[in-house]
C-alpha cells in the first residue's frame, strides 16, 4: 500500500468501504487518530520508533482505550523508504488509514450556519489550504463537487496540517446543467453566495450577506472560475474589493478572506450545533 498503489487505487472507487489513504508526519497522523480515523499500518524510519512515532505506536495520544488500535509497523533506513515510496519522507512517518463512510450533505450540514462549496478545484495545495482556513475561520462544513480534488489526497492532507480531519465534509452531486446542487442547498435552508466577478456582483462586505442565517459560500477553480450556470443560479454573486487594478486572488487566499468576512454573527445564534 505504501509503494505500489496510486492515489486513485488507494481510494478504491468501486468499493469505497475498502478504501484507504496515507497521512504523513506525526502531528498530522495524531490529529487523524484523535478525530477517530482508523490506522491500518505505519511506515517510519528506524530512529522514529523510539522518537516521533513512539506516541502513535504506543497509543499515548489518547486515554480512550476504544480509540486505540493494533496495527503493523514497518521500518527501514531513510534511503530504503525513499526507494520504496518514490519520494523522501519529509517527517519520516507515514500512516495508512481507512477511509470513513461517505456521509450525506444533510448529515454533514446539520446545525451548520456557514459552509463552503468547493466547485471544480483540482489542485491539491489549494484544497489543503482551503480546509486549513475553513477550520480556523469558522466554516462548519465543506462540500465538494465530484470533479474537485480528494481532500484525503496525501499532499492535500499535509498542506492542511490535518485540518481535513477537523471540519466535516462530503461530496455534493450535481442535479442538472442549470440548477446543479442549488436545490439541495435551498431545501436545507441555505442562501448561496457565488464568489465571482460579474456585472451584478455585490461587495463582500455588503451587510445583506452577514444577515443570512445559513450561507453557502461557493468557490471555483482559478482561471476558468465558476461555471456560468452556477453564477446565474446563486442567490448572490460576490466580489472581493481589490486595489491597484488587481482583479482576482488565488482561490485559497480568496477563501480565507471570504470566510473571515462572512463568518456567522454570534448575535443571531439560535442554538448550539447538533
mmCIF file of C-alpha atoms in Angstrom:
data_model
loop_
_atom_site.group_PDB
_atom_site.id
_atom_site.type_symbol
_atom_site.label_atom_id
_atom_site.label_comp_id
_atom_site.label_asym_id
_atom_site.label_seq_id
_atom_site.Cartn_x
_atom_site.Cartn_y
_atom_site.Cartn_z
ATOM 1 C CA UNK A 1 0.000 0.000 0.000
ATOM 2 C CA UNK A 2 2.939 2.345 0.604
ATOM 3 C CA UNK A 3 4.740 1.546 -2.640
ATOM 4 C CA UNK A 4 2.519 0.002 -5.314
ATOM 5 C CA UNK A 5 -0.831 1.802 -5.224
ATOM 6 C CA UNK A 6 -1.680 5.163 -6.772
ATOM 7 C CA UNK A 7 -3.913 7.709 -5.009
ATOM 8 C CA UNK A 8 -6.840 6.560 -7.164
ATOM 9 C CA UNK A 9 -6.223 2.891 -6.321
ATOM 10 C CA UNK A 10 -5.940 3.675 -2.622
ATOM 11 C CA UNK A 11 -9.274 5.478 -2.797
ATOM 12 C CA UNK A 12 -10.948 2.392 -4.343
ATOM 13 C CA UNK A 13 -13.879 3.998 -6.140
ATOM 14 C CA UNK A 14 -15.562 0.650 -6.837
ATOM 15 C CA UNK A 15 -15.588 -0.369 -3.171
ATOM 16 C CA UNK A 16 -15.275 2.853 -1.119
ATOM 17 C CA UNK A 17 -15.683 0.982 2.175
ATOM 18 C CA UNK A 18 -12.334 -0.719 1.444
ATOM 19 C CA UNK A 19 -10.525 2.484 0.514
ATOM 20 C CA UNK A 20 -7.546 3.834 2.422
ATOM 21 C CA UNK A 21 -5.456 6.998 2.375
ATOM 22 C CA UNK A 22 -1.951 7.948 3.502
ATOM 23 C CA UNK A 23 -1.305 10.538 6.209
ATOM 24 C CA UNK A 24 2.200 11.965 6.569
ATOM 25 C CA UNK A 25 4.045 13.361 9.629
ATOM 26 C CA UNK A 26 3.470 12.541 13.309
ATOM 27 C CA UNK A 27 1.481 15.706 14.005
ATOM 28 C CA UNK A 28 -0.980 15.140 11.168
ATOM 29 C CA UNK A 29 -1.325 11.431 11.993
ATOM 30 C CA UNK A 30 -2.163 12.224 15.636
ATOM 31 C CA UNK A 31 -4.823 14.731 14.535
ATOM 32 C CA UNK A 32 -6.408 11.999 12.380
ATOM 33 C CA UNK A 33 -6.275 9.437 15.189
ATOM 34 C CA UNK A 34 -7.802 11.868 17.684
ATOM 35 C CA UNK A 35 -10.578 12.575 15.175
ATOM 36 C CA UNK A 36 -11.433 8.864 15.108
ATOM 37 C CA UNK A 37 -9.741 7.686 11.905
ATOM 38 C CA UNK A 38 -8.658 4.046 11.992
ATOM 39 C CA UNK A 39 -5.000 3.204 11.256
ATOM 40 C CA UNK A 40 -4.145 0.248 9.007
ATOM 41 C CA UNK A 41 -0.340 0.299 9.084
ATOM 42 C CA UNK A 42 2.556 2.604 9.924
ATOM 43 C CA UNK A 43 5.775 3.108 7.960
ATOM 44 C CA UNK A 44 8.668 5.034 9.501
ATOM 45 C CA UNK A 45 12.429 5.336 9.731
ATOM 46 C CA UNK A 46 14.015 3.157 12.416
ATOM 47 C CA UNK A 47 15.010 6.140 14.526
ATOM 48 C CA UNK A 48 11.379 7.264 14.804
ATOM 49 C CA UNK A 49 10.190 4.079 16.539
ATOM 50 C CA UNK A 50 11.584 5.466 19.779
ATOM 51 C CA UNK A 51 11.260 9.052 18.563
ATOM 52 C CA UNK A 52 8.497 10.888 16.678
ATOM 53 C CA UNK A 53 6.401 7.754 16.119
ATOM 54 C CA UNK A 54 6.626 6.404 19.664
ATOM 55 C CA UNK A 55 3.466 8.133 20.911
ATOM 56 C CA UNK A 56 1.482 6.925 17.896
ATOM 57 C CA UNK A 57 2.649 3.319 18.225
ATOM 58 C CA UNK A 58 2.061 3.190 21.982
ATOM 59 C CA UNK A 59 -1.394 4.762 21.817
ATOM 60 C CA UNK A 60 -0.302 7.512 24.205
ATOM 61 C CA UNK A 61 -2.092 10.126 22.074
ATOM 62 C CA UNK A 62 -5.379 9.172 23.753
ATOM 63 C CA UNK A 63 -6.578 7.810 27.099
ATOM 64 C CA UNK A 64 -9.670 6.301 25.469
ATOM 65 C CA UNK A 65 -8.968 2.586 25.057
ATOM 66 C CA UNK A 66 -11.755 2.245 22.471
ATOM 67 C CA UNK A 67 -9.843 4.594 20.157
ATOM 68 C CA UNK A 68 -6.629 2.581 20.377
ATOM 69 C CA UNK A 69 -5.932 0.107 17.591
ATOM 70 C CA UNK A 70 -3.406 -2.633 16.950
ATOM 71 C CA UNK A 71 -1.634 -2.243 13.619
ATOM 72 C CA UNK A 72 1.621 -3.393 11.987
ATOM 73 C CA UNK A 73 4.644 -1.095 11.946
ATOM 74 C CA UNK A 74 7.094 -1.295 9.050
ATOM 75 C CA UNK A 75 10.508 0.330 9.243
ATOM 76 C CA UNK A 76 13.778 0.793 7.418
ATOM 77 C CA UNK A 77 16.501 3.298 6.610
ATOM 78 C CA UNK A 78 15.731 6.698 5.100
ATOM 79 C CA UNK A 79 17.223 5.537 1.801
ATOM 80 C CA UNK A 80 15.187 2.318 1.770
ATOM 81 C CA UNK A 81 11.948 4.133 2.484
ATOM 82 C CA UNK A 82 12.690 6.677 -0.253
ATOM 83 C CA UNK A 83 13.235 3.887 -2.776
ATOM 84 C CA UNK A 84 10.059 2.152 -1.566
ATOM 85 C CA UNK A 85 7.717 5.140 -1.674
ATOM 86 C CA UNK A 86 9.358 7.045 -4.541
ATOM 87 C CA UNK A 87 9.999 10.195 -2.504
ATOM 88 C CA UNK A 88 11.915 11.276 0.607
ATOM 89 C CA UNK A 89 9.679 11.294 3.663
ATOM 90 C CA UNK A 90 9.518 14.877 4.908
ATOM 91 C CA UNK A 91 8.816 13.895 8.510
ATOM 92 C CA UNK A 92 9.890 10.254 8.353
ATOM 93 C CA UNK A 93 6.480 8.752 9.235
ATOM 94 C CA UNK A 94 3.560 7.578 7.060
ATOM 95 C CA UNK A 95 0.313 6.017 8.224
ATOM 96 C CA UNK A 96 -2.202 4.187 6.055
ATOM 97 C CA UNK A 97 -5.745 4.798 7.341
ATOM 98 C CA UNK A 98 -9.215 3.603 6.473
ATOM 99 C CA UNK A 99 -11.467 5.995 4.646
ATOM 100 C CA UNK A 100 -14.590 6.961 6.568
ATOM 101 C CA UNK A 101 -18.027 6.063 5.251
ATOM 102 C CA UNK A 102 -19.340 8.765 2.920
ATOM 103 C CA UNK A 103 -21.917 10.963 4.641
ATOM 104 C CA UNK A 104 -24.934 12.765 3.205
ATOM 105 C CA UNK A 105 -24.994 16.530 2.687
ATOM 106 C CA UNK A 106 -27.872 16.827 5.171
ATOM 107 C CA UNK A 107 -25.910 14.970 7.837
ATOM 108 C CA UNK A 108 -22.725 16.985 7.378
ATOM 109 C CA UNK A 109 -24.533 20.338 7.373
ATOM 110 C CA UNK A 110 -26.885 19.631 10.279
ATOM 111 C CA UNK A 111 -26.772 22.695 12.531
ATOM 112 C CA UNK A 112 -24.242 24.417 10.262
ATOM 113 C CA UNK A 113 -24.537 28.143 9.620
ATOM 114 C CA UNK A 114 -21.598 28.672 7.276
ATOM 115 C CA UNK A 115 -20.462 26.113 4.713
ATOM 116 C CA UNK A 116 -18.221 26.277 1.686
ATOM 117 C CA UNK A 117 -18.891 24.546 -1.635
ATOM 118 C CA UNK A 118 -15.673 23.758 -3.495
ATOM 119 C CA UNK A 119 -16.664 23.578 -7.154
ATOM 120 C CA UNK A 120 -14.151 22.022 -9.528
ATOM 121 C CA UNK A 121 -10.965 22.875 -7.609
ATOM 122 C CA UNK A 122 -8.498 20.139 -8.530
ATOM 123 C CA UNK A 123 -5.206 21.487 -7.151
ATOM 124 C CA UNK A 124 -4.141 19.548 -4.042
ATOM 125 C CA UNK A 125 -2.340 22.508 -2.469
ATOM 126 C CA UNK A 126 -5.395 24.744 -2.820
ATOM 127 C CA UNK A 127 -7.684 22.085 -1.326
ATOM 128 C CA UNK A 128 -5.416 21.697 1.688
ATOM 129 C CA UNK A 129 -5.144 25.461 2.179
ATOM 130 C CA UNK A 130 -8.921 25.965 1.895
ATOM 131 C CA UNK A 131 -9.532 23.321 4.559
ATOM 132 C CA UNK A 132 -6.976 24.926 6.860
ATOM 133 C CA UNK A 133 -8.689 28.313 6.507
ATOM 134 C CA UNK A 134 -12.115 26.709 6.919
ATOM 135 C CA UNK A 135 -11.083 25.118 10.217
ATOM 136 C CA UNK A 136 -9.510 28.314 11.512
ATOM 137 C CA UNK A 137 -12.145 30.816 10.386
ATOM 138 C CA UNK A 138 -15.464 29.346 11.421
ATOM 139 C CA UNK A 139 -16.665 27.272 8.464
ATOM 140 C CA UNK A 140 -18.899 24.485 9.785
ATOM 141 C CA UNK A 141 -18.714 22.086 6.827
ATOM 142 C CA UNK A 142 -17.104 21.645 3.408
ATOM 143 C CA UNK A 143 -18.955 20.296 0.351
ATOM 144 C CA UNK A 144 -17.054 19.322 -2.795
ATOM 145 C CA UNK A 145 -18.262 18.637 -6.324
ATOM 146 C CA UNK A 146 -17.087 15.298 -7.682
ATOM 147 C CA UNK A 147 -14.659 16.973 -10.078
ATOM 148 C CA UNK A 148 -12.733 18.518 -7.181
ATOM 149 C CA UNK A 149 -9.578 17.078 -5.628
ATOM 150 C CA UNK A 150 -9.964 14.427 -2.944
ATOM 151 C CA UNK A 151 -9.368 16.054 0.474
ATOM 152 C CA UNK A 152 -7.660 12.849 1.641
ATOM 153 C CA UNK A 153 -5.019 13.115 -1.069
ATOM 154 C CA UNK A 154 -1.647 12.831 0.714
ATOM 155 C CA UNK A 155 -0.465 16.301 -0.278
ATOM 156 C CA UNK A 156 -3.816 17.943 0.479
ATOM 157 C CA UNK A 157 -3.780 16.373 3.958
ATOM 158 C CA UNK A 158 -0.222 17.583 4.574
ATOM 159 C CA UNK A 159 -0.884 21.147 3.371
ATOM 160 C CA UNK A 160 -3.996 21.317 5.554
ATOM 161 C CA UNK A 161 -1.902 20.292 8.604
ATOM 162 C CA UNK A 162 -4.618 17.767 9.398
ATOM 163 C CA UNK A 163 -7.494 20.258 9.144
ATOM 164 C CA UNK A 164 -9.284 17.876 6.736
ATOM 165 C CA UNK A 165 -9.914 15.736 9.829
ATOM 166 C CA UNK A 166 -11.370 18.613 11.842
ATOM 167 C CA UNK A 167 -14.071 20.009 9.539
ATOM 168 C CA UNK A 168 -16.988 17.758 8.449
ATOM 169 C CA UNK A 169 -17.002 17.296 4.669
ATOM 170 C CA UNK A 170 -18.624 15.281 1.925
ATOM 171 C CA UNK A 171 -19.302 15.236 -1.808
ATOM 172 C CA UNK A 172 -22.237 17.147 -3.275
ATOM 173 C CA UNK A 173 -23.757 15.892 -6.512
ATOM 174 C CA UNK A 174 -24.880 17.945 -9.490
ATOM 175 C CA UNK A 175 -28.566 17.701 -10.254
ATOM 176 C CA UNK A 176 -28.713 19.109 -13.768
ATOM 177 C CA UNK A 177 -26.870 21.524 -16.034
ATOM 178 C CA UNK A 178 -28.737 24.597 -14.838
ATOM 179 C CA UNK A 179 -29.605 24.250 -11.152
ATOM 180 C CA UNK A 180 -26.763 21.884 -10.252
ATOM 181 C CA UNK A 181 -26.634 21.456 -6.440
ATOM 182 C CA UNK A 182 -28.674 24.536 -5.547
ATOM 183 C CA UNK A 183 -31.976 22.738 -4.958
ATOM 184 C CA UNK A 184 -30.484 20.625 -2.199
ATOM 185 C CA UNK A 185 -28.819 23.617 -0.538
ATOM 186 C CA UNK A 186 -32.037 25.642 -0.663
ATOM 187 C CA UNK A 187 -34.041 22.737 0.746
ATOM 188 C CA UNK A 188 -31.621 22.668 3.667
ATOM 189 C CA UNK A 189 -32.229 26.364 4.273
ATOM 190 C CA UNK A 190 -29.034 27.820 2.811
ATOM 191 C CA UNK A 191 -28.730 31.012 0.818
ATOM 192 C CA UNK A 192 -25.965 30.744 -1.759
ATOM 193 C CA UNK A 193 -23.153 33.187 -2.489
ATOM 194 C CA UNK A 194 -21.002 32.561 -5.563
ATOM 195 C CA UNK A 195 -17.565 34.193 -5.412
ATOM 196 C CA UNK A 196 -17.168 35.651 -8.913
ATOM 197 C CA UNK A 197 -16.759 38.835 -10.915
ATOM 198 C CA UNK A 198 -19.907 39.810 -12.786
ATOM 199 C CA UNK A 199 -21.969 42.868 -13.655
ATOM 200 C CA UNK A 200 -24.390 42.179 -10.807
ATOM 201 C CA UNK A 201 -21.889 41.186 -8.100
ATOM 202 C CA UNK A 202 -22.053 42.781 -4.670
ATOM 203 C CA UNK A 203 -19.150 43.590 -2.392
ATOM 204 C CA UNK A 204 -18.007 41.013 0.139
ATOM 205 C CA UNK A 205 -18.743 43.468 2.951
ATOM 206 C CA UNK A 206 -22.370 44.062 1.886
ATOM 207 C CA UNK A 207 -24.471 43.854 5.098
ATOM 208 C CA UNK A 208 -27.067 41.603 3.450
ATOM 209 C CA UNK A 209 -24.576 38.721 3.462
ATOM 210 C CA UNK A 210 -23.856 38.876 7.184
ATOM 211 C CA UNK A 211 -27.609 38.785 7.876
ATOM 212 C CA UNK A 212 -28.020 35.338 6.310
ATOM 213 C CA UNK A 213 -28.703 32.745 8.988
ATOM 214 C CA UNK A 214 -27.363 29.918 6.810
ATOM 215 C CA UNK A 215 -24.980 30.714 3.985
ATOM 216 C CA UNK A 216 -23.158 28.510 1.464
ATOM 217 C CA UNK A 217 -20.059 30.205 0.025
ATOM 218 C CA UNK A 218 -19.222 28.802 -3.412
ATOM 219 C CA UNK A 219 -15.580 28.845 -4.537
ATOM 220 C CA UNK A 220 -14.466 27.962 -8.068
ATOM 221 C CA UNK A 221 -11.201 26.988 -9.660
ATOM 222 C CA UNK A 222 -8.598 29.518 -10.713
ATOM 223 C CA UNK A 223 -8.523 30.552 -14.340
ATOM 224 C CA UNK A 224 -11.973 29.463 -15.517
ATOM 225 C CA UNK A 225 -13.719 30.318 -12.250
ATOM 226 C CA UNK A 226 -17.257 29.129 -11.589
ATOM 227 C CA UNK A 227 -19.480 27.888 -14.440
ATOM 228 C CA UNK A 228 -21.919 30.487 -15.782
ATOM 229 C CA UNK A 229 -24.860 28.282 -14.763
ATOM 230 C CA UNK A 230 -23.621 28.278 -11.176
ATOM 231 C CA UNK A 231 -23.221 32.059 -11.085
ATOM 232 C CA UNK A 232 -26.683 32.530 -12.603
ATOM 233 C CA UNK A 233 -28.345 30.205 -10.095
ATOM 234 C CA UNK A 234 -26.745 31.705 -6.970
ATOM 235 C CA UNK A 235 -28.747 33.968 -4.682
ATOM 236 C CA UNK A 236 -25.824 36.386 -4.527
ATOM 237 C CA UNK A 237 -22.746 36.917 -6.667
ATOM 238 C CA UNK A 238 -19.952 38.296 -4.511
ATOM 239 C CA UNK A 239 -16.678 40.040 -5.280
ATOM 240 C CA UNK A 240 -13.753 40.908 -3.029
ATOM 241 C CA UNK A 241 -12.894 44.631 -3.313
ATOM 242 C CA UNK A 242 -9.382 44.969 -4.814
ATOM 243 C CA UNK A 243 -6.770 47.701 -5.069
ATOM 244 C CA UNK A 244 -4.079 48.553 -7.647
ATOM 245 C CA UNK A 245 -6.091 47.079 -10.509
ATOM 246 C CA UNK A 246 -5.770 43.502 -9.262
ATOM 247 C CA UNK A 247 -8.802 41.541 -10.471
ATOM 248 C CA UNK A 248 -8.549 38.294 -8.535
ATOM 249 C CA UNK A 249 -6.796 36.276 -5.824
ATOM 250 C CA UNK A 250 -5.623 32.700 -5.640
ATOM 251 C CA UNK A 251 -8.651 30.602 -4.642
ATOM 252 C CA UNK A 252 -7.045 29.618 -1.345
ATOM 253 C CA UNK A 253 -6.316 33.247 -0.450
ATOM 254 C CA UNK A 254 -9.785 34.350 -1.595
ATOM 255 C CA UNK A 255 -11.423 31.681 0.541
ATOM 256 C CA UNK A 256 -9.629 32.888 3.669
ATOM 257 C CA UNK A 257 -10.770 36.466 3.057
ATOM 258 C CA UNK A 258 -14.359 35.352 2.381
ATOM 259 C CA UNK A 259 -14.524 33.026 5.386
ATOM 260 C CA UNK A 260 -13.397 35.758 7.764
ATOM 261 C CA UNK A 261 -15.680 38.450 6.377
ATOM 262 C CA UNK A 262 -18.749 36.209 6.136
ATOM 263 C CA UNK A 263 -18.352 34.445 9.473
ATOM 264 C CA UNK A 264 -21.601 33.924 11.339
ATOM 265 C CA UNK A 265 -22.600 36.642 13.769
ATOM 266 C CA UNK A 266 -22.838 35.410 17.397
ATOM 267 C CA UNK A 267 -25.865 37.659 17.977
ATOM 268 C CA UNK A 268 -28.036 35.579 15.631
ATOM 269 C CA UNK A 269 -27.152 32.186 17.084
ATOM 270 C CA UNK A 270 -30.305 30.116 17.584
ATOM 271 C CA UNK A 271 -28.681 27.285 19.433
ATOM 272 C CA UNK A 272 -25.596 25.146 19.582
ATOM 273 C CA UNK A 273 -24.793 22.983 16.619
ATOM 274 C CA UNK A 274 -26.113 19.456 16.900
#
